[in-house]
Amino acid sequence: MAAPTTGVAIIGAGLSGLTLALALHRQNIPCILYESREASLDIGGAIMLSPNALKILDALGIYDKIAPLGYHFEELYFHSDDDKPVDTFEFGSQTKHAYKALRIYRYELINVLVSMVRDAGIPVQYNKKFTHVVSSSSSSVTWAFADGSSATAKLLVGADGIHSRVRKHLYPDLVPKFTNMIGVTAVVPREQLQAGPDYPLPVTIMSPKHGAFVIAPQRADGSEVLIGKQRRLQQEYDRAGWDELMENKTWCVDFLREGSADFPPIVANAVTDIPLKGINLWPFYLVPKLDTWAKGRVVILGDAAHAIPPTAGQGVNQAFEDVYTFAGVVARVRDQKQSEDDEQDAVRISKALKNWQLGRQARVDLVLDLNDKLNKRRLPDAVKAGVFEPFDMDWLYGVDFDQMIAEWAS
Ligand SMILES: Cc1cc2nc3c(=O)[nH]c(=O)nc-3n(C[C@H](O)[C@H](O)[C@H](O)COP(=O)(O)OP(=O)(O)OC[C@H]3O[C@@H](n4cnc5c(N)ncnc54)[C@H](O)[C@@H]3O)c2cc1C
């Protein structure tokens, strides 16, 4: 039997889902979270947050709690394989955008979000795997879980990641596309680099032969660094195959060490001793551009709607933009409600959500465009040709989300 109708039901208690719950709570919109796992997904070590996302996390009262936990920086540095600086990329700026960038372990961010969700009294049900939508009307939607139970809400939001099951309701045949790029990462103490305190970090060192090697400090004091290498891989695996490859630590260590003699000494130092515990493998998938992120009372956001390649480091940052603006738009529509007519209500919410999706997609498109520009700068010929003009990042970091919400919900 379906449970009584709640306001917004969120499938997935990952970064998007948990933050969405807090954003809705701030707007006095009741919600509930359902997560298929025993705990929220914790993959890939640390993530980098830029001012656009940090502004949102600040508005939700999250920033003050996470700021002491992470490593603050402003620029990403790019070097050639003979260790010459060729480019920089602004990831944050205290003076220009009010926030330095923050690199923080995903589990630390999740812990803060989970405890805030608990303190707010928002229910979270773990081991609840969404399977499919059973029925949908102008006023509610009912769906099923893998354990045979079902539930009903006014809005169902799929924040269930790149392999989203909720997305199947909108696009039954869509499967994310493998980009033939993978990244393998590990964690080593900073002192292992044997680089002086003035060596610019985070750095990406680009080899025409072996791809990009990344070194990025983490922990509040920068005492450990992520080391990572990206390169092409022709073969695609299924999920079990990727897991097996990640568990093959010898393969991962060999991948990280391959060609290190052709990089500057800092790379050879970085890979001398690689603890197996912190190794991660990240196959880069993308979700093709979708015409719509909503069907009736079912909406998708975060990676479910637009998983994007990691070049500009915007994956999770764009997900935070989705959730904040989504909650704002839904609250505005509620505040403007003029009658109890379900049909009219459905028309108004679907119009506002269409505006929201088009506005958000336009920003995601600009990020994809930035990815392309950055990829071009990383081509061997471009690297050889020399130093580049810095990008103006104001369009990405300096936006007013509340103004966007007002426009989309009007
Ligand atoms: C190894 C790795 C490293 C990464 N590093 C970075 C980085 O440094 N910077 C960056 O910006 N991005 C990074 N990304 C991308 C980033 O992880 C995503 O953009 C981000 O996690 C998206 O958040 P999300 O909440 O939308 O999805 P997810 O984080 O995937 O969360 C989805 C949640 O939904 C749950 N779920 C899934 N299916 C169901 C179901 N049927 N029923 C109920 N619950 C379900 C999952 O268990 C999970 O908890 C990385 C990705 C990987 C794989």
Coordinates of C-alpha atoms and ligand atoms in Angstrom, one line a residue:
M1 CA 0.0 0.0 0.0
A2 CA 1.2 3.5 -0.8
A3 CA 2.3 5.7 2.2
P4 CA 0.4 9.0 2.7
T5 CA 1.4 11.7 0.2
T6 CA 4.4 13.8 1.3
G7 CA 5.8 17.0 -0.2
V8 CA 9.0 16.1 -2.0
A9 CA 10.5 12.7 -2.1
I10 CA 14.2 12.5 -3.0
I11 CA 15.8 9.4 -4.4
G12 CA 19.5 9.2 -3.5
A13 CA 21.1 10.6 -0.3
G14 CA 24.4 11.6 -2.1
L15 CA 25.7 15.1 -2.3
S16 CA 22.8 16.4 -4.4
G17 CA 20.1 14.6 -2.4
L18 CA 21.3 15.6 1.0
T19 CA 21.9 19.2 0.0
L20 CA 18.5 19.4 -1.7
A21 CA 16.9 18.2 1.5
L22 CA 18.5 21.1 3.4
A23 CA 17.6 23.6 0.7
L24 CA 13.9 22.5 0.8
H25 CA 13.9 22.5 4.6
R26 CA 15.1 26.1 4.5
Q27 CA 12.1 26.9 2.4
N28 CA 9.7 25.1 4.8
I29 CA 9.0 22.4 2.2
P30 CA 8.6 19.0 3.8
C31 CA 10.7 16.2 2.2
I32 CA 12.0 12.7 2.7
L33 CA 15.2 11.0 1.4
Y34 CA 15.4 7.4 0.2
E35 CA 18.9 5.8 -0.3
S36 CA 19.6 2.4 -1.8
R37 CA 22.7 1.8 0.2
E38 CA 23.4 1.4 3.9
A39 CA 25.0 4.8 3.8
S40 CA 25.5 7.7 1.4
L41 CA 27.8 6.9 -1.6
D42 CA 31.4 7.9 -0.7
I43 CA 33.6 7.6 -3.8
G44 CA 36.7 9.1 -5.2
G45 CA 38.4 10.7 -2.1
A46 CA 38.3 14.5 -2.1
I47 CA 36.4 17.0 -4.3
M48 CA 37.1 20.6 -5.2
L49 CA 34.5 23.2 -4.6
S50 CA 34.5 26.6 -6.4
P51 CA 32.9 29.9 -5.3
N52 CA 29.6 29.3 -7.1
A53 CA 29.0 26.2 -5.0
L54 CA 30.5 27.6 -1.8
K55 CA 28.2 30.6 -2.0
I56 CA 25.3 28.1 -2.0
L57 CA 26.7 26.1 0.8
D58 CA 27.2 29.3 2.8
A59 CA 23.5 30.3 2.2
L60 CA 22.5 26.9 3.6
G61 CA 24.7 27.2 6.7
I62 CA 27.0 24.4 5.5
Y63 CA 30.1 26.4 4.6
D64 CA 31.2 27.4 8.1
K65 CA 31.1 23.8 9.2
I66 CA 33.2 22.5 6.2
A67 CA 35.7 25.4 5.8
P68 CA 38.0 24.2 8.7
L69 CA 38.0 20.6 7.3
G70 CA 39.5 21.3 3.9
Y71 CA 42.5 22.8 2.0
H72 CA 42.0 26.3 0.6
F73 CA 43.6 27.5 -2.6
E74 CA 43.0 29.8 -5.5
E75 CA 44.8 28.7 -8.7
L76 CA 45.3 25.4 -10.5
Y77 CA 48.8 25.4 -12.1
F78 CA 49.6 23.7 -15.4
H79 CA 53.2 22.7 -16.3
S80 CA 54.9 21.1 -19.3
D81 CA 56.7 17.8 -19.0
D82 CA 59.9 19.7 -18.4
D83 CA 58.2 21.4 -15.4
K84 CA 57.8 24.9 -17.0
P85 CA 54.6 26.8 -16.1
V86 CA 52.4 27.1 -19.1
D87 CA 49.0 28.0 -17.7
T88 CA 46.9 28.7 -14.6
F89 CA 43.2 28.3 -14.0
E90 CA 41.4 30.3 -11.3
F91 CA 39.3 27.9 -9.2
G92 CA 38.5 30.4 -6.5
S93 CA 39.4 33.9 -5.3
Q94 CA 38.9 35.6 -2.0
T95 CA 39.1 39.1 -3.4
K96 CA 37.2 38.6 -6.7
H97 CA 34.6 36.0 -5.7
A98 CA 34.5 36.1 -1.9
Y99 CA 35.7 32.5 -1.5
K100 CA 38.9 30.6 -2.1
A101 CA 38.4 27.2 -3.6
L102 CA 38.1 24.3 -1.1
R103 CA 39.3 20.8 -1.5
I104 CA 37.6 18.5 1.0
Y105 CA 37.1 14.8 1.4
R106 CA 33.7 13.7 0.2
Y107 CA 33.0 11.7 3.4
E108 CA 33.7 14.8 5.5
L109 CA 31.2 16.8 3.5
I110 CA 28.7 13.9 3.6
N111 CA 29.1 13.6 7.4
V112 CA 28.3 17.3 7.9
L113 CA 25.3 17.1 5.6
V114 CA 24.0 13.9 7.2
S115 CA 24.2 15.5 10.7
M116 CA 22.5 18.7 9.5
V117 CA 19.7 16.6 7.9
R118 CA 19.3 14.7 11.1
D119 CA 19.3 17.9 13.2
A120 CA 16.6 19.4 10.9
G121 CA 14.4 16.3 11.5
I122 CA 14.3 15.3 7.8
P123 CA 13.6 11.6 7.5
V124 CA 16.2 9.4 5.7
Q125 CA 15.4 5.8 4.8
Y126 CA 18.5 3.7 3.9
N127 CA 18.4 0.3 2.1
K128 CA 15.5 1.7 0.0
K129 CA 16.1 1.1 -3.6
F130 CA 13.8 2.9 -6.1
T131 CA 12.8 0.7 -9.0
H132 CA 10.1 2.4 -11.1
V133 CA 7.3 4.9 -11.2
V134 CA 3.9 3.1 -10.8
S135 CA 1.5 5.9 -11.6
S136 CA 1.5 9.7 -11.9
S137 CA -1.4 12.2 -11.9
S138 CA -1.6 16.0 -11.9
S139 CA -1.3 16.1 -8.1
S140 CA 1.0 13.2 -7.1
V141 CA 3.3 10.4 -8.2
T142 CA 3.6 6.8 -6.8
W143 CA 6.6 4.6 -7.2
A144 CA 7.9 1.2 -6.1
F145 CA 11.0 0.1 -4.2
A146 CA 13.0 -3.1 -4.7
D147 CA 11.7 -4.5 -1.4
G148 CA 8.1 -4.5 -2.8
S149 CA 6.9 -1.4 -0.9
S150 CA 5.7 1.8 -2.6
A151 CA 5.3 5.4 -1.7
T152 CA 3.5 8.6 -2.9
A153 CA 4.6 12.2 -3.0
K154 CA 3.7 15.5 -4.7
L155 CA 7.1 15.6 -6.4
L156 CA 9.6 12.9 -6.9
V157 CA 13.2 14.0 -7.4
G158 CA 15.9 11.7 -8.9
A159 CA 19.2 12.7 -7.3
D160 CA 20.4 9.2 -7.9
G161 CA 23.6 9.8 -9.8
I162 CA 24.9 9.1 -13.3
H163 CA 23.3 5.7 -13.6
S164 CA 19.9 7.0 -12.4
R165 CA 16.9 4.7 -12.2
V166 CA 14.5 7.6 -11.9
R167 CA 15.8 8.9 -15.3
K168 CA 14.4 5.7 -16.9
H169 CA 10.9 7.2 -16.3
L170 CA 11.9 10.0 -18.7
Y171 CA 14.4 8.2 -20.9
P172 CA 13.9 4.5 -20.8
D173 CA 16.7 3.7 -23.3
L174 CA 19.3 6.2 -22.3
V175 CA 22.7 4.8 -21.0
P176 CA 25.6 7.1 -20.1
K177 CA 28.4 7.2 -22.6
F178 CA 32.0 6.1 -21.8
T179 CA 34.4 8.9 -22.9
N180 CA 37.3 6.4 -23.3
M181 CA 39.2 8.4 -20.6
I182 CA 40.0 7.1 -17.1
G183 CA 41.7 8.6 -14.1
V184 CA 43.5 6.6 -11.4
T185 CA 44.3 8.4 -8.2
A186 CA 46.2 7.7 -4.9
V187 CA 47.1 9.5 -1.8
V188 CA 50.7 10.1 -0.6
P189 CA 52.3 12.4 2.1
R190 CA 53.3 15.8 0.7
E191 CA 56.8 15.4 2.0
Q192 CA 57.2 12.4 -0.4
L193 CA 57.2 14.9 -3.3
Q194 CA 60.5 16.4 -2.1
A195 CA 59.3 19.7 -3.5
G196 CA 60.0 23.0 -1.7
P197 CA 57.3 25.0 0.0
D198 CA 57.2 27.3 -3.0
Y199 CA 56.4 24.6 -5.6
P200 CA 53.0 25.7 -6.9
L201 CA 50.2 23.3 -6.1
P202 CA 47.7 21.9 -7.2
V203 CA 49.6 21.2 -10.4
T204 CA 48.8 19.3 -13.5
I205 CA 51.9 18.2 -15.5
M206 CA 51.1 17.4 -19.1
S207 CA 53.1 14.9 -21.1
P208 CA 52.3 14.5 -24.8
K209 CA 53.2 10.8 -24.5
H210 CA 51.6 9.8 -21.2
G211 CA 48.7 12.2 -20.5
A212 CA 48.2 14.5 -17.5
F213 CA 49.6 13.9 -14.0
V214 CA 47.8 15.8 -11.2
I215 CA 49.2 16.6 -7.7
A216 CA 46.6 18.2 -5.4
P217 CA 47.0 19.0 -1.7
Q218 CA 44.3 17.9 0.7
R219 CA 43.5 17.9 4.5
A220 CA 43.4 21.4 6.1
D221 CA 47.1 21.6 6.4
G222 CA 47.9 20.2 3.0
S223 CA 50.0 17.5 4.5
E224 CA 48.8 14.9 2.1
V225 CA 48.4 15.1 -1.7
L226 CA 46.2 13.3 -4.2
I227 CA 48.3 12.0 -7.1
G228 CA 46.4 11.1 -10.2
K229 CA 46.9 10.3 -13.9
Q230 CA 44.5 10.5 -16.7
R231 CA 44.7 8.9 -20.1
R232 CA 42.7 7.2 -22.8
L233 CA 41.5 3.6 -22.4
Q234 CA 39.8 2.0 -25.4
Q235 CA 38.1 -0.9 -23.5
E236 CA 34.9 -0.3 -21.6
Y237 CA 33.9 -2.6 -18.7
D238 CA 30.6 -3.1 -17.0
R239 CA 30.2 -2.0 -13.4
A240 CA 31.6 -5.3 -11.9
G241 CA 34.5 -5.0 -14.4
W242 CA 35.4 -1.5 -13.3
D243 CA 35.2 -2.6 -9.6
E244 CA 37.5 -5.5 -10.4
L245 CA 40.0 -3.2 -12.2
M246 CA 40.0 -0.9 -9.2
E247 CA 40.6 -3.8 -6.9
N248 CA 43.6 -4.8 -9.0
K249 CA 46.0 -2.5 -7.1
T250 CA 49.0 -3.7 -9.1
W251 CA 47.4 -2.6 -12.3
C252 CA 46.5 0.8 -10.7
V253 CA 50.0 1.4 -9.3
D254 CA 51.6 0.4 -12.7
F255 CA 49.2 2.8 -14.4
L256 CA 50.3 5.7 -12.1
R257 CA 54.0 4.8 -12.5
E258 CA 54.0 4.3 -16.2
G259 CA 56.2 6.8 -18.0
S260 CA 57.1 8.6 -14.8
A261 CA 60.7 8.9 -16.0
D262 CA 59.4 11.2 -18.8
F263 CA 57.9 13.6 -16.2
P264 CA 59.8 16.0 -14.0
P265 CA 61.4 14.5 -10.8
I266 CA 58.4 15.5 -8.6
V267 CA 56.3 12.8 -10.4
A268 CA 59.0 10.1 -9.9
N269 CA 59.1 11.1 -6.2
A270 CA 55.3 11.1 -6.0
V271 CA 55.0 7.4 -7.2
T272 CA 57.9 5.9 -5.2
D273 CA 55.7 4.6 -2.4
I274 CA 52.0 4.4 -3.2
P275 CA 49.8 3.2 -0.3
L276 CA 47.2 0.8 -1.7
K277 CA 44.5 2.0 0.6
G278 CA 43.8 5.3 -1.1
I279 CA 43.7 4.1 -4.7
N280 CA 40.7 5.0 -6.8
L281 CA 39.7 4.5 -10.4
W282 CA 37.4 6.9 -12.2
P283 CA 36.1 6.0 -15.7
F284 CA 34.7 9.2 -17.2
Y285 CA 31.1 8.8 -18.4
L286 CA 28.8 11.5 -19.6
V287 CA 25.1 11.9 -19.9
P288 CA 24.2 13.4 -23.3
K289 CA 22.3 16.7 -23.3
L290 CA 18.7 16.0 -22.4
D291 CA 15.7 17.8 -23.8
T292 CA 13.9 17.8 -20.5
W293 CA 14.7 17.1 -16.8
A294 CA 11.0 16.7 -15.8
K295 CA 8.0 14.6 -16.7
G296 CA 4.8 15.4 -14.9
R297 CA 5.8 15.3 -11.2
V298 CA 9.1 13.5 -11.7
V299 CA 12.3 15.6 -11.9
I300 CA 16.0 14.7 -12.2
L301 CA 19.0 16.7 -11.2
G302 CA 22.7 16.5 -10.3
D303 CA 24.6 13.8 -12.2
A304 CA 21.3 12.1 -13.1
A305 CA 20.6 15.1 -15.4
H306 CA 24.0 16.2 -16.6
A307 CA 27.0 14.2 -15.6
I308 CA 29.8 16.2 -17.3
P309 CA 33.5 15.4 -17.9
P310 CA 35.8 16.5 -15.1
T311 CA 38.0 19.0 -17.0
A312 CA 36.8 22.2 -15.4
G313 CA 36.1 20.4 -12.1
Q314 CA 32.4 21.4 -12.1
G315 CA 30.6 18.1 -11.7
V316 CA 29.5 18.4 -8.1
N317 CA 29.6 22.2 -8.2
Q318 CA 26.9 22.2 -10.9
A319 CA 24.9 19.7 -8.9
F320 CA 24.8 22.2 -6.0
E321 CA 23.5 24.9 -8.4
D322 CA 20.7 22.6 -9.4
V323 CA 19.5 21.8 -5.9
Y324 CA 19.6 25.4 -4.6
T325 CA 17.8 26.8 -7.5
F326 CA 15.3 23.9 -7.7
A327 CA 14.3 24.4 -4.1
G328 CA 14.0 28.2 -4.6
V329 CA 11.8 27.8 -7.7
V330 CA 9.5 25.3 -6.0
A331 CA 9.1 27.6 -3.0
R332 CA 8.3 30.6 -5.2
V333 CA 5.6 28.7 -7.0
R334 CA 4.1 27.6 -3.7
D335 CA 4.2 31.2 -2.4
Q336 CA 2.4 32.4 -5.6
K337 CA -0.3 29.8 -5.3
Q338 CA -3.7 31.3 -5.9
S339 CA -6.1 28.3 -5.8
E340 CA -6.4 24.7 -4.6
D341 CA -7.0 23.6 -8.2
D342 CA -4.6 20.6 -8.8
E343 CA -4.6 21.1 -12.6
Q344 CA -3.7 24.7 -12.4
D345 CA -1.0 23.9 -9.8
A346 CA 0.4 21.3 -12.1
V347 CA 0.6 23.8 -15.0
R348 CA 2.3 26.4 -12.9
I349 CA 4.9 24.0 -11.5
S350 CA 5.7 22.5 -14.8
K351 CA 6.1 25.9 -16.4
A352 CA 8.5 27.0 -13.6
L353 CA 10.4 23.8 -13.8
K354 CA 10.8 24.2 -17.6
N355 CA 12.3 27.6 -17.1
W356 CA 14.6 26.2 -14.3
Q357 CA 15.8 23.4 -16.6
L358 CA 16.5 25.7 -19.5
G359 CA 18.3 28.2 -17.3
R360 CA 20.3 25.5 -15.6
Q361 CA 21.1 23.7 -19.0
A362 CA 22.4 27.0 -20.4
R363 CA 24.9 27.2 -17.5
V364 CA 25.8 23.5 -18.0
D365 CA 26.4 24.2 -21.7
L366 CA 28.7 27.1 -20.8
V367 CA 30.7 24.7 -18.5
L368 CA 30.9 22.1 -21.4
D369 CA 32.1 24.9 -23.6
L370 CA 34.8 25.8 -21.0
N371 CA 35.8 22.1 -20.9
D372 CA 36.4 22.2 -24.6
K373 CA 38.5 25.3 -24.4
L374 CA 40.5 23.9 -21.6
N375 CA 41.0 20.6 -23.5
K376 CA 42.3 22.5 -26.5
R377 CA 44.9 24.3 -24.3
R378 CA 46.1 20.9 -23.1
L379 CA 46.9 19.6 -26.6
P380 CA 50.6 19.0 -27.1
D381 CA 51.0 21.7 -29.8
A382 CA 49.2 24.3 -27.7
V383 CA 51.4 23.4 -24.6
K384 CA 54.5 23.8 -26.7
A385 CA 53.3 27.1 -28.1
G386 CA 53.3 28.8 -24.7
V387 CA 51.5 30.7 -22.1
F388 CA 47.8 31.5 -22.3
E389 CA 45.6 34.5 -21.4
P390 CA 43.7 33.8 -18.1
F391 CA 39.9 33.1 -18.4
D392 CA 37.4 35.6 -17.0
M393 CA 35.6 33.4 -14.5
D394 CA 33.0 35.9 -13.3
W395 CA 30.2 34.3 -15.3
L396 CA 30.7 31.0 -13.4
Y397 CA 31.7 32.2 -9.9
G398 CA 30.1 35.6 -9.6
V399 CA 26.4 34.8 -10.2
D400 CA 23.3 35.8 -8.2
F401 CA 21.3 32.6 -7.8
D402 CA 18.4 34.3 -6.0
Q403 CA 17.9 36.6 -9.0
M404 CA 17.9 33.5 -11.3
I405 CA 15.3 31.9 -9.1
A406 CA 13.1 35.0 -9.3
E407 CA 13.3 35.1 -13.1
W408 CA 12.6 31.4 -13.6
A409 CA 9.6 31.3 -11.2
S410 CA 8.0 34.4 -12.4
Ligands
LIG1 C1 35.9 8.5 -8.5 C2 35.2 9.8 -8.7 C3 35.8 11.0 -8.4 C4 35.1 12.3 -8.6 N1 35.8 13.4 -8.2 C5 35.1 14.6 -8.5 C6 35.7 15.8 -8.1 O1 36.9 15.9 -7.7 N2 35.0 17.0 -8.4 C7 33.8 17.0 -8.9 O2 33.2 18.1 -9.1 N3 33.2 15.8 -9.2 C8 33.8 14.6 -9.0 N4 33.2 13.5 -9.3 C9 31.8 13.6 -9.8 C10 30.9 13.7 -8.7 O3 31.1 12.6 -7.8 C11 29.5 13.8 -9.0 O4 29.3 15.0 -9.9 C12 28.6 14.0 -7.8 O5 28.8 12.9 -6.9 C13 27.2 14.0 -8.2 O6 26.4 13.9 -7.0 P1 24.9 13.3 -7.1 O7 24.4 13.4 -5.7 O8 24.1 13.8 -8.2 O9 25.2 11.7 -7.4 P2 25.9 10.6 -6.6 O10 27.0 11.2 -5.8 O11 26.2 9.5 -7.5 O12 24.8 10.1 -5.5 C14 23.7 9.4 -5.9 C15 23.1 8.7 -4.7 O13 21.9 8.0 -5.1 C16 21.9 6.7 -4.6 N5 21.1 5.9 -5.5 C17 21.5 5.4 -6.8 N6 20.5 4.7 -7.3 C18 19.5 4.7 -6.4 C19 18.2 4.0 -6.3 N7 17.7 3.3 -7.4 N8 17.4 4.2 -5.2 C20 17.9 4.9 -4.2 N9 19.1 5.5 -4.1 C21 19.9 5.4 -5.2 C22 23.4 6.3 -4.6 O14 23.7 5.2 -3.7 C23 24.1 7.6 -4.1 O15 24.1 7.7 -2.7 C24 33.8 12.3 -9.1 C25 33.2 11.1 -9.5 C26 33.9 9.9 -9.3 C27 33.2 8.6 -9.7

